[in-house]
CSV table of C-alpha atoms and ligand atoms in Angstrom, one decimal:
chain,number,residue,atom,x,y,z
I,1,UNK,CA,101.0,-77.7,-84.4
I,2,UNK,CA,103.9,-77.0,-87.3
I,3,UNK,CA,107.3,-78.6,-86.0
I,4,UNK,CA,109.6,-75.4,-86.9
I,5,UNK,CA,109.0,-71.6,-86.3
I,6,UNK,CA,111.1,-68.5,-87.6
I,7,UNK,CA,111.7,-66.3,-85.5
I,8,UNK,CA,111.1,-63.0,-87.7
I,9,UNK,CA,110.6,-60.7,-84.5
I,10,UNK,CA,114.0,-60.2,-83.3
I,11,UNK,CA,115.6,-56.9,-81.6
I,12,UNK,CA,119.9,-56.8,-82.1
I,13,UNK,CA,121.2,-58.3,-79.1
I,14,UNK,CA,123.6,-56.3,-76.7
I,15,UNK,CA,125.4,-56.6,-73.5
I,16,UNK,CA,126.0,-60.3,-73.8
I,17,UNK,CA,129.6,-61.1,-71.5
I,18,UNK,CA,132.7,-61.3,-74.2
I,19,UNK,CA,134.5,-64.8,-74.2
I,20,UNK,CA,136.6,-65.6,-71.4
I,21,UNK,CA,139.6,-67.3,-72.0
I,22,UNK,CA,140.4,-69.0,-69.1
I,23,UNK,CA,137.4,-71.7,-69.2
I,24,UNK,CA,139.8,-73.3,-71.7
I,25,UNK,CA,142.7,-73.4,-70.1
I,26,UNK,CA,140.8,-74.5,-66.9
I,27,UNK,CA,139.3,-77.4,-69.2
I,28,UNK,CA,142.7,-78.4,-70.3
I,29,UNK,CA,144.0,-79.1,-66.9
I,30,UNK,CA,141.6,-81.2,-65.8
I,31,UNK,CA,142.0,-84.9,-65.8
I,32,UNK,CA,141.5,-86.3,-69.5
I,33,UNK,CA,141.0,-83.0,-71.4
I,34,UNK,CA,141.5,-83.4,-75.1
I,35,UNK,CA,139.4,-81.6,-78.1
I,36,UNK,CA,136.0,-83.3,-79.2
I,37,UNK,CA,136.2,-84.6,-83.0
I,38,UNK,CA,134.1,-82.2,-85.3
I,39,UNK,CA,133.2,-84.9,-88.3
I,40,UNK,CA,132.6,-83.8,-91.8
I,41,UNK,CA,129.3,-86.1,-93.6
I,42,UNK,CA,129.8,-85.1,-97.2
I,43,UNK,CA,127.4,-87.6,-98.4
I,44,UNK,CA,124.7,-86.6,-96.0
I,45,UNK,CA,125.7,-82.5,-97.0
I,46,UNK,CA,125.4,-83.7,-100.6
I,47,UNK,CA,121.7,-85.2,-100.1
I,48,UNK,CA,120.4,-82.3,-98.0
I,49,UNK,CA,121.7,-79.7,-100.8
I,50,UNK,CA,124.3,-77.9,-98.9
I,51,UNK,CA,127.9,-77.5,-98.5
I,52,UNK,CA,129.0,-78.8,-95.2
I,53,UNK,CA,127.3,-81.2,-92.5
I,54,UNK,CA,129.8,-80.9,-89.9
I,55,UNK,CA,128.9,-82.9,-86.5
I,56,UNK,CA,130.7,-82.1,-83.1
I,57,UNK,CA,130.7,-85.6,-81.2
I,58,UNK,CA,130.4,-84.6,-77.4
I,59,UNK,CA,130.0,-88.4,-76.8
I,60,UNK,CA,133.3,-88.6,-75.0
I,61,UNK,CA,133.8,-85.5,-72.8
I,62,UNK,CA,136.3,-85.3,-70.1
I,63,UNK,CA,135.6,-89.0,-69.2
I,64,UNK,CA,132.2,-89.0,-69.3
I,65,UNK,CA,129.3,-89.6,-72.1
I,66,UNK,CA,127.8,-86.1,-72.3
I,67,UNK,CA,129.0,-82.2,-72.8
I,68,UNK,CA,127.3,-81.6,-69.5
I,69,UNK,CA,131.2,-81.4,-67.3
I,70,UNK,CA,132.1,-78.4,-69.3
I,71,UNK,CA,129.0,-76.7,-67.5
I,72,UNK,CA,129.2,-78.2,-64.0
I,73,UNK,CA,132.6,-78.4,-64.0
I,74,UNK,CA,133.5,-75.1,-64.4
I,75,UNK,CA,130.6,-73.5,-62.6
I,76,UNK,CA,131.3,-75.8,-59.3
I,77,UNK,CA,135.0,-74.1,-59.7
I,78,UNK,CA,133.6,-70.8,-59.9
I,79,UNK,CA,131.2,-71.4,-56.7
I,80,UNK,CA,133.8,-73.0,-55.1
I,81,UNK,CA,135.9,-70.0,-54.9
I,82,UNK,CA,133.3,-67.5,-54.5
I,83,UNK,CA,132.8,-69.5,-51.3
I,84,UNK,CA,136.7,-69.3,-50.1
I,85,UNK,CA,136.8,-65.7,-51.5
I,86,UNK,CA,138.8,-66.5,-55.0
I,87,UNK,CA,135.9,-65.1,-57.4
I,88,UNK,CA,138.2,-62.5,-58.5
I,89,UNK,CA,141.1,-65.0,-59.7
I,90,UNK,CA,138.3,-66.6,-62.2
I,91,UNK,CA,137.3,-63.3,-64.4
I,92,UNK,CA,138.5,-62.7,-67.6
I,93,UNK,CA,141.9,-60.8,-67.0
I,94,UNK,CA,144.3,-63.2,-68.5
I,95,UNK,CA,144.8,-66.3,-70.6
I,96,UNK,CA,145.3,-68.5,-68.4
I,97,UNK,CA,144.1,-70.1,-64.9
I,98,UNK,CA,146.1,-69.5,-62.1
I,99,UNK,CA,148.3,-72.4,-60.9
I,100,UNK,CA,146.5,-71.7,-57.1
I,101,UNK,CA,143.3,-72.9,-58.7
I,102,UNK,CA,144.2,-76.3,-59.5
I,103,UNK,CA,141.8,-79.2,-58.8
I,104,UNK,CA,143.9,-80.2,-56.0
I,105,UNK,CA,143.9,-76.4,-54.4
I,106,UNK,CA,140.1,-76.2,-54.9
I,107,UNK,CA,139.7,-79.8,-53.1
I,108,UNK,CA,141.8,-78.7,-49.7
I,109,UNK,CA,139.5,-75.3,-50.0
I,110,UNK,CA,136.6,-77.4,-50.7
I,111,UNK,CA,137.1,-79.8,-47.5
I,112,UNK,CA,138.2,-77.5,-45.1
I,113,UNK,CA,134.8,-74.9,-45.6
I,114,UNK,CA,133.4,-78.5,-45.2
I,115,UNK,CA,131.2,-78.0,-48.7
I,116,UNK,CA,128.5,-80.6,-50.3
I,117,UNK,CA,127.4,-80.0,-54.1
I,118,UNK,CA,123.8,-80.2,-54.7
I,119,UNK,CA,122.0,-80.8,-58.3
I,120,UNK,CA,118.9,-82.1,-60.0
I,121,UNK,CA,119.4,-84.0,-62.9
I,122,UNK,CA,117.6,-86.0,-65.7
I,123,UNK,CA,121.0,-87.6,-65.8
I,124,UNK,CA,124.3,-85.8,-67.4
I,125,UNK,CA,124.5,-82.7,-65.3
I,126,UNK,CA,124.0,-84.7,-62.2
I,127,UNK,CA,126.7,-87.2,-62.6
I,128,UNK,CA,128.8,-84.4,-64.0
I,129,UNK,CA,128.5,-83.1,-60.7
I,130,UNK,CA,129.0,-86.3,-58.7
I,131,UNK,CA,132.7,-86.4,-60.9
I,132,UNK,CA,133.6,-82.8,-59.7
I,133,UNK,CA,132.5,-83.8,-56.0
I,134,UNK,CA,134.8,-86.9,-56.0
I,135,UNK,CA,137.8,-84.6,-57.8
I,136,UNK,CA,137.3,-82.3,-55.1
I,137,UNK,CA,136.7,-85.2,-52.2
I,138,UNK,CA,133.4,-83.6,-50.9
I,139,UNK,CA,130.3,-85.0,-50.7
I,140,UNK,CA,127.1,-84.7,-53.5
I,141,UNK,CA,123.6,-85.1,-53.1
I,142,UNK,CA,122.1,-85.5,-56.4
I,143,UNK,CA,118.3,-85.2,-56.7
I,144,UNK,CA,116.5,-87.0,-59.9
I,145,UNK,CA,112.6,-86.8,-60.8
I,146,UNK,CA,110.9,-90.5,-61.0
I,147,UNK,CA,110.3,-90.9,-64.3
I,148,UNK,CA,114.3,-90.9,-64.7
I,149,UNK,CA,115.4,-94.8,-65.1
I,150,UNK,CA,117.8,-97.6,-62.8
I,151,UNK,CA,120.9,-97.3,-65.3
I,152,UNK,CA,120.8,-93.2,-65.0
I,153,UNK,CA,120.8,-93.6,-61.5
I,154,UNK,CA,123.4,-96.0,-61.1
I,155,UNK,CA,125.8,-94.0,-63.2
I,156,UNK,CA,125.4,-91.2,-61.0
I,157,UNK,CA,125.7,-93.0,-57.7
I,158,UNK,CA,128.7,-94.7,-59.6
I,159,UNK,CA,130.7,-91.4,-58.8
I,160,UNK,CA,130.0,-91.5,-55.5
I,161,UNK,CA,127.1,-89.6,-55.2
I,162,UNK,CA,124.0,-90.1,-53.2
I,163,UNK,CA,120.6,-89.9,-55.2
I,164,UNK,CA,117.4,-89.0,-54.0
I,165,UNK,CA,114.4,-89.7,-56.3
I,166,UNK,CA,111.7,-86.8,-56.6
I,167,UNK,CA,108.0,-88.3,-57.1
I,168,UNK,CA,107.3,-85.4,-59.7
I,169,UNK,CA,108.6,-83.4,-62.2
I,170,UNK,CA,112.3,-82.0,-63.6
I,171,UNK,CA,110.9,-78.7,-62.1
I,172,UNK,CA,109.7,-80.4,-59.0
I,173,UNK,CA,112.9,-81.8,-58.6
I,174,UNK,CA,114.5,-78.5,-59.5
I,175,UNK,CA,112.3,-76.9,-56.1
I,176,UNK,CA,113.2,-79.9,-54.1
I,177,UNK,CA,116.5,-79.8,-54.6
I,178,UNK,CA,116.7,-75.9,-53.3
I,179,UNK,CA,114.9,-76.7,-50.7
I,180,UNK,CA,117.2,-79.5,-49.7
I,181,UNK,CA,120.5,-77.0,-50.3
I,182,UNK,CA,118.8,-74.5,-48.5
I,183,UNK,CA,118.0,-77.0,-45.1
I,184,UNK,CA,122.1,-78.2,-45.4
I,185,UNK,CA,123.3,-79.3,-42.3
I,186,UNK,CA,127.0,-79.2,-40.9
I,187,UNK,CA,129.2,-77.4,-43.6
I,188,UNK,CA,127.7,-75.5,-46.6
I,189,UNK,CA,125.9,-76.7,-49.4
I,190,UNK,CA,126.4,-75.3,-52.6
I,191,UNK,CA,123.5,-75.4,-55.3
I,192,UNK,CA,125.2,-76.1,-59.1
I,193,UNK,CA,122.3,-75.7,-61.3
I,194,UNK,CA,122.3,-75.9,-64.7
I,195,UNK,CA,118.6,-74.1,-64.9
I,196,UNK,CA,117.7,-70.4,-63.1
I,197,UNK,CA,114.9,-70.0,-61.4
I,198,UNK,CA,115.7,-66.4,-61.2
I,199,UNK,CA,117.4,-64.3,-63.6
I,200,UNK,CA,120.1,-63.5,-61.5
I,201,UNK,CA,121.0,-66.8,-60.7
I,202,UNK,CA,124.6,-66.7,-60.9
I,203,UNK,CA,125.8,-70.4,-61.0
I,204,UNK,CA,123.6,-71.0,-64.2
I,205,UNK,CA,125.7,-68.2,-65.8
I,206,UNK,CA,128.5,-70.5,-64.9
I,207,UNK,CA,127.4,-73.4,-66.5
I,208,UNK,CA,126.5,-71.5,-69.6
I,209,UNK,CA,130.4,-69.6,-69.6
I,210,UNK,CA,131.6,-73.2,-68.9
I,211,UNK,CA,130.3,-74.4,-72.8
I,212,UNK,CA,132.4,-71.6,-73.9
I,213,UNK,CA,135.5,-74.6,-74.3
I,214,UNK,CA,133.0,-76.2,-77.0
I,215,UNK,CA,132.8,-73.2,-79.3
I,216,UNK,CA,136.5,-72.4,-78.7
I,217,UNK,CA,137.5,-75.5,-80.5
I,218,UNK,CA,135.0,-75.4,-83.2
I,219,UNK,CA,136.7,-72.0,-83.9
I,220,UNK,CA,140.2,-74.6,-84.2
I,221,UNK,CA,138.4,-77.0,-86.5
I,222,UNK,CA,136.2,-75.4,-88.5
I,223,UNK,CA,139.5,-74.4,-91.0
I,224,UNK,CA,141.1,-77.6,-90.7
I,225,UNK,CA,137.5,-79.3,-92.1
I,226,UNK,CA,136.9,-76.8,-94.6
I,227,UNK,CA,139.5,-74.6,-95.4
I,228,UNK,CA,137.8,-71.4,-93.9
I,229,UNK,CA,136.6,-70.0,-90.6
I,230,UNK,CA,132.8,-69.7,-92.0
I,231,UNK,CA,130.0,-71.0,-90.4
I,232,UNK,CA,126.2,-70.6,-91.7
I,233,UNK,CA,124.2,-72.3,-89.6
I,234,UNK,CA,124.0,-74.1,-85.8
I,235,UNK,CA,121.2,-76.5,-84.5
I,236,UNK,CA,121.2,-77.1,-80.8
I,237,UNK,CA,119.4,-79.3,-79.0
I,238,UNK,CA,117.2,-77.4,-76.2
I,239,UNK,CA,116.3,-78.7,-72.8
I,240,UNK,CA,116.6,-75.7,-70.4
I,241,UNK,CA,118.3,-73.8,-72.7
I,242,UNK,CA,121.5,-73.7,-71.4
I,243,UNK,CA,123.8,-75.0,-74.2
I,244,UNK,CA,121.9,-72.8,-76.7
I,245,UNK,CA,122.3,-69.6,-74.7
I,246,UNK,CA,126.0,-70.4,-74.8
I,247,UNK,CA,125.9,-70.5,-78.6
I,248,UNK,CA,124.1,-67.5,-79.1
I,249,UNK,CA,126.6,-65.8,-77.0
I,250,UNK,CA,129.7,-66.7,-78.2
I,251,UNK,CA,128.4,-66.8,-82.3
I,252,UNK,CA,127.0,-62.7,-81.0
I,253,UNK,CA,130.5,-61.5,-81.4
I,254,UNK,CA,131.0,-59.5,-84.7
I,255,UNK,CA,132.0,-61.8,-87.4
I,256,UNK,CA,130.7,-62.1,-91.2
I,257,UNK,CA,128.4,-63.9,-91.8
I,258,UNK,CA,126.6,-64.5,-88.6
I,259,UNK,CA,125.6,-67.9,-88.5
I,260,UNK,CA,121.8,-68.8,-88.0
I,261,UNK,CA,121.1,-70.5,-84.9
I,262,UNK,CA,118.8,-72.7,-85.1
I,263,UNK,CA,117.1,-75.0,-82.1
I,264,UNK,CA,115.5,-78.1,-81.6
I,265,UNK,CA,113.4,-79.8,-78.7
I,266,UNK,CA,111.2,-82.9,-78.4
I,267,UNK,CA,107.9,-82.7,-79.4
I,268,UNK,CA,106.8,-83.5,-76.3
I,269,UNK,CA,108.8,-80.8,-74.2
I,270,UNK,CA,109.0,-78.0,-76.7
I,271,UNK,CA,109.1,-74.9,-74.3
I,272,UNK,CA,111.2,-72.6,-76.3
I,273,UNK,CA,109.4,-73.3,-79.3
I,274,UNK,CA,106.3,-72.4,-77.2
I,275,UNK,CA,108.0,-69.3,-75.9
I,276,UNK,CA,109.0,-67.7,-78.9
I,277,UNK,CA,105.4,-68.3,-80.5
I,278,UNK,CA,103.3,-66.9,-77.3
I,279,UNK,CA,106.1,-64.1,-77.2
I,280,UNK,CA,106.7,-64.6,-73.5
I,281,UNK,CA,108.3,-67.1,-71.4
I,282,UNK,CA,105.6,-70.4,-71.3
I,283,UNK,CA,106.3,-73.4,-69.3
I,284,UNK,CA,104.7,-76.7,-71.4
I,285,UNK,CA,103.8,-80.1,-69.5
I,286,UNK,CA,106.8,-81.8,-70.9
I,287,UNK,CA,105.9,-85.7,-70.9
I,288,UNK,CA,108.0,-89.1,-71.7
I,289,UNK,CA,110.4,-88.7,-74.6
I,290,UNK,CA,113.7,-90.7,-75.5
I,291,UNK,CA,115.7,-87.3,-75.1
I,292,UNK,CA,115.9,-87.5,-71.4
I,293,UNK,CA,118.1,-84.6,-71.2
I,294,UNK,CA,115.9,-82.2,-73.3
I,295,UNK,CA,112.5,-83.0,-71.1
I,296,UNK,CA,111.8,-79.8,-70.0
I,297,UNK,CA,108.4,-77.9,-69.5
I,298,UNK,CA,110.7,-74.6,-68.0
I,299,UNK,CA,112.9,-72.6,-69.9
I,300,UNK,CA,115.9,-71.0,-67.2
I,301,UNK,CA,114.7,-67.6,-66.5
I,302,UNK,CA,118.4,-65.9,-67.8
I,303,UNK,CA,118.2,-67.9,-70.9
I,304,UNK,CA,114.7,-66.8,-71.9
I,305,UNK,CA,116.3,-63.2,-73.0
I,306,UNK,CA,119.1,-64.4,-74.7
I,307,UNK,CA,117.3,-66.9,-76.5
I,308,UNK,CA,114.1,-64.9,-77.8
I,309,UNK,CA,116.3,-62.6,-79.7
I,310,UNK,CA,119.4,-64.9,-80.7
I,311,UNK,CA,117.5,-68.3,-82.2
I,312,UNK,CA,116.3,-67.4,-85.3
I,313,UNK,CA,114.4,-71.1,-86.4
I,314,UNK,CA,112.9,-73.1,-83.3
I,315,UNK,CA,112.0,-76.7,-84.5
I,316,UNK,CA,110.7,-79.7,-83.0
I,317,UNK,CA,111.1,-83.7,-83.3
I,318,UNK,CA,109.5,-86.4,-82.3
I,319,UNK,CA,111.0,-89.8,-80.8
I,320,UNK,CA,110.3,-92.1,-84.1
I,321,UNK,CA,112.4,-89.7,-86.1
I,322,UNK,CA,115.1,-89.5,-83.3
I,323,UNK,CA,115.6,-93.3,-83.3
I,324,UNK,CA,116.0,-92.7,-87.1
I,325,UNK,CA,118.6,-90.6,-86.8
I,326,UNK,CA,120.5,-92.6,-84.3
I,327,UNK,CA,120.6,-95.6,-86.6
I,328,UNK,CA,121.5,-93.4,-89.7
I,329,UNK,CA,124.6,-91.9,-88.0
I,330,UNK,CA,125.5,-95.3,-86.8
I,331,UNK,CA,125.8,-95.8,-90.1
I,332,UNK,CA,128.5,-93.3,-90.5
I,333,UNK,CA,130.2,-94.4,-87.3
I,334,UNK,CA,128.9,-91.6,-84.9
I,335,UNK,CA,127.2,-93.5,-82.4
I,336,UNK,CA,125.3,-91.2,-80.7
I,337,UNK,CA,122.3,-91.3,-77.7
I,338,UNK,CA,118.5,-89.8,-78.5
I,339,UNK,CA,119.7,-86.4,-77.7
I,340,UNK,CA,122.6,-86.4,-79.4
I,341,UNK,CA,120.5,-87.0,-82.4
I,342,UNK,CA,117.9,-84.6,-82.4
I,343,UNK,CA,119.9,-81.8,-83.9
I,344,UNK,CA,120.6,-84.8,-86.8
I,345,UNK,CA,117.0,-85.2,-86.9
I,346,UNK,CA,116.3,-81.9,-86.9
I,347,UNK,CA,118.4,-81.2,-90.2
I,348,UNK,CA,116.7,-83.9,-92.1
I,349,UNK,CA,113.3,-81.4,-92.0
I,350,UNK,CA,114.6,-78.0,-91.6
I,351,UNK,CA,116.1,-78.4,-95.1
I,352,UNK,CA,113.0,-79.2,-96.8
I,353,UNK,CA,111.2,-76.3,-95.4
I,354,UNK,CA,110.3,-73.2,-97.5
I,355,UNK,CA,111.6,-70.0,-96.0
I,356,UNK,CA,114.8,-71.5,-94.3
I,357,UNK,CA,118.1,-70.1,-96.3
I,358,UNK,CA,119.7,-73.7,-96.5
I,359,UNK,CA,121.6,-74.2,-99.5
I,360,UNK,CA,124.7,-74.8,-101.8
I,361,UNK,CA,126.8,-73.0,-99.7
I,362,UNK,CA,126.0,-73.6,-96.1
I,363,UNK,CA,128.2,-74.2,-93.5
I,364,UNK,CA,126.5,-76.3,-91.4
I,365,UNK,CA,127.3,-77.1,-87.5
I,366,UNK,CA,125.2,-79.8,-85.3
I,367,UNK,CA,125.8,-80.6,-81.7
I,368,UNK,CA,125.8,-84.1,-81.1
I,369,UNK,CA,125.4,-83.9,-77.2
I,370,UNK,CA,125.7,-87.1,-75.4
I,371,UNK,CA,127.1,-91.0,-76.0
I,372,UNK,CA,124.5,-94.3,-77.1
I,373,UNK,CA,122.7,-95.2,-74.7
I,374,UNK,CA,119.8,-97.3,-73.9
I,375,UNK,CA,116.2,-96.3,-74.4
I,376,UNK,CA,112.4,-97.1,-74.2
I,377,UNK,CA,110.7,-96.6,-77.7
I,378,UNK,CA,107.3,-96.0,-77.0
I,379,UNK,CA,104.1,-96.0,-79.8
Q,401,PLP,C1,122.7,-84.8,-73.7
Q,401,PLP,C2,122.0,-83.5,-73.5
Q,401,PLP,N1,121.8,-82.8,-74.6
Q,401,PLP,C3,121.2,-81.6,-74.5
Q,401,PLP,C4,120.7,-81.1,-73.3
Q,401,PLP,C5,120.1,-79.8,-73.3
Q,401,PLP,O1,120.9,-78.8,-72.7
Q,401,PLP,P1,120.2,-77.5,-72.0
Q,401,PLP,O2,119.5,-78.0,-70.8
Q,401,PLP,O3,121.4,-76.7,-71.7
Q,401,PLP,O4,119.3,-76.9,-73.0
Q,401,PLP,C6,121.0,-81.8,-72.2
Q,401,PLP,C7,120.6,-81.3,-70.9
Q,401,PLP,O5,120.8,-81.9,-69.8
Q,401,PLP,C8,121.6,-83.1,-72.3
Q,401,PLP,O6,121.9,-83.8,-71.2
């Protein structure tokens, strides 16, 4: 199977939601906000043939080692409301979040409807969760499929969560954890899921309007790293799709040039790339790959839309090239985790393939998506 696909069959994309400005300003209030670095590699850019090679470093986000609290975080403030009828306060009407919203507000409305926070997790969005159930002091069940190992756990249950482990799948989990939410007793348990099972889903929305905070700095950086506001081309690492849904969105406002966005997924769990050749939303047996969080057989069903008309390359990478990666931008101080790396990985062979409009003067963005950390290299 080749390990990249253009996507030539693409409709314009319309009706996508417009930016909304107050996911920054809710970022920036919470505890230990500041702007991820976007590093410039000109020696890397030079080598691959184009102009920029510009890497956003999510490995320190909010306190923790992944992008994944921009999501959770915001979406368990959205749900949070909802529940104590404050929805309203959260849509885009103004710059900035109301001073009523404040972490500490949302706890005492959070504790007195007597809420838990339910997730399934291959590791970031859980613990992301677990952190927003200790800011808000309520409690979080967190449920993890088996093949998921002791130090992802641990982290998790380090924010005071309790994990459950799921003998079966991410999607398993995903089913179990419902199920769980659904059977919540004393208080209300709210579900924050990163993936939909149905398109109307609402909290994954969230999570995907949470990432907004991501893009609205690039937007910062980009002139300060190269003088202008262009960008060419974006790779994002896929897993259920949430993070590149949020790309296509925001990069689907009108601007000149539109930058390609461009995907990749582990060989092994390569569900969009699957999609987008079958030409309908395909579910893959994802099995073991270093990029924990990208081992996914199930696209979320409101990504799948989005997605089939905004990615324009899909590509693929296995774990021997990942681990390459990891050590080359080690080299150039980024030290990054297997997921992080993909969309490094991922570069390396997009630009060598024939068809791809990479050259002199790209603008290239990749997201580098979680922190080092340990992993099982298997032959
Ligand atoms: C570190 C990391 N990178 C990338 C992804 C993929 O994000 P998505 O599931 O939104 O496609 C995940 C998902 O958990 C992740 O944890």
């Amino acid at each position: 199977m080749p390990s990249v696909y253009i996507n030539t069959d693409r409709k314009p994309l319309t009706g996508l939601p417009p930016p909304n400005p107050k996911v920054k300003s809710f970022h920036q209030a919470l505890p230990l906000y500041r702007p991820t670095p976007l590093v410039s590699l000109p020696e890397i850019a030079q080598q691959l043939g184009i102009q920029y090679l510009l890497v956003k470093d999510e490995s320190s986000r909010l306190g923790l080692p992944a992008f994944k609290i921009l999501g959770a975080s915001w979406a368990t403030a959205r749900a949070v409301a909802k529940h104590v009828g404050l929805e309203t306060r959260f849509l885009a009407t103004s710059e900035n979040i109301d001073n009523d919203l404040s972490l500490k507000n949302l706890a005492s409305a959070a504790q007195t409807a007597d809420l838990a926070l339910y997730a399934a997790t291959d590791g970031n969005h859980g613990r992301a969760v677990g952190r927003m159930a200790k800011y808000l002091g309520i409690k979080a069940r967190i449920f993890i499929p088996g093949m998921v190992d002791e130090e992802t756990k641990s982290k998790i249950a380090s924010e005071g969560a309790a994990v459950e482990v799921v003998n079966g799948s991410y999607d398993q989990t995903m089913i179990a954890t419902k199920l769980a939410c659904d059977q919540h007793e004393g208080g209300k348990g709210l579900l924050i899921s990163d993936t939909a099972l149905e398109i109307e889903d609402e909290v994954p929305q969230w999570i995907v309007e949470g990432y907004q905070t991501m893009f609205d700095e690039i937007e910062e950086q980009i002139r300060e790293a190269t003088g202008r506001q262009t960008i060419t081309h974006v790779i994002v690492p896929v897993g259920a799709g949430s993070l590149a849904c949020a790309v296509v969105t925001h990069f689907s406002t009108p601007r000149s040039p539109k930058p390609e966005i461009m995907t990749v997924e582990p060989e092994s769990a390569a569900c969009l790339k699957a999609s987008l050749e079958a030409g309908k939303m395909t579910s893959v047996h994802a099995t073991y790959t270093i990029c924990t969080g990208m081992c996914c057989g199930t696209l979320s069903a409101s990504v799948w839309p989005i997605l089939r008309e905004g990615v324009t390359v899909a590509s693929t990478v296995n774990d021997q090239e990942v681990d390459k990666a990891i050590h080359t931008l080690q080299e150039y101080s980024i030290s990054t985790g297997p997921c992080g790396a993909a969309s490094f990985a991922a570069i390396q062979k997009l630009a060598r393939v024939e068809g791809i409009q990479l050259g002199p003067n790209s603008v290239v963005i990749i997201l580098c998506t979680e922190a080092k950390r340990g992993y099982e290299l298997r032959a």
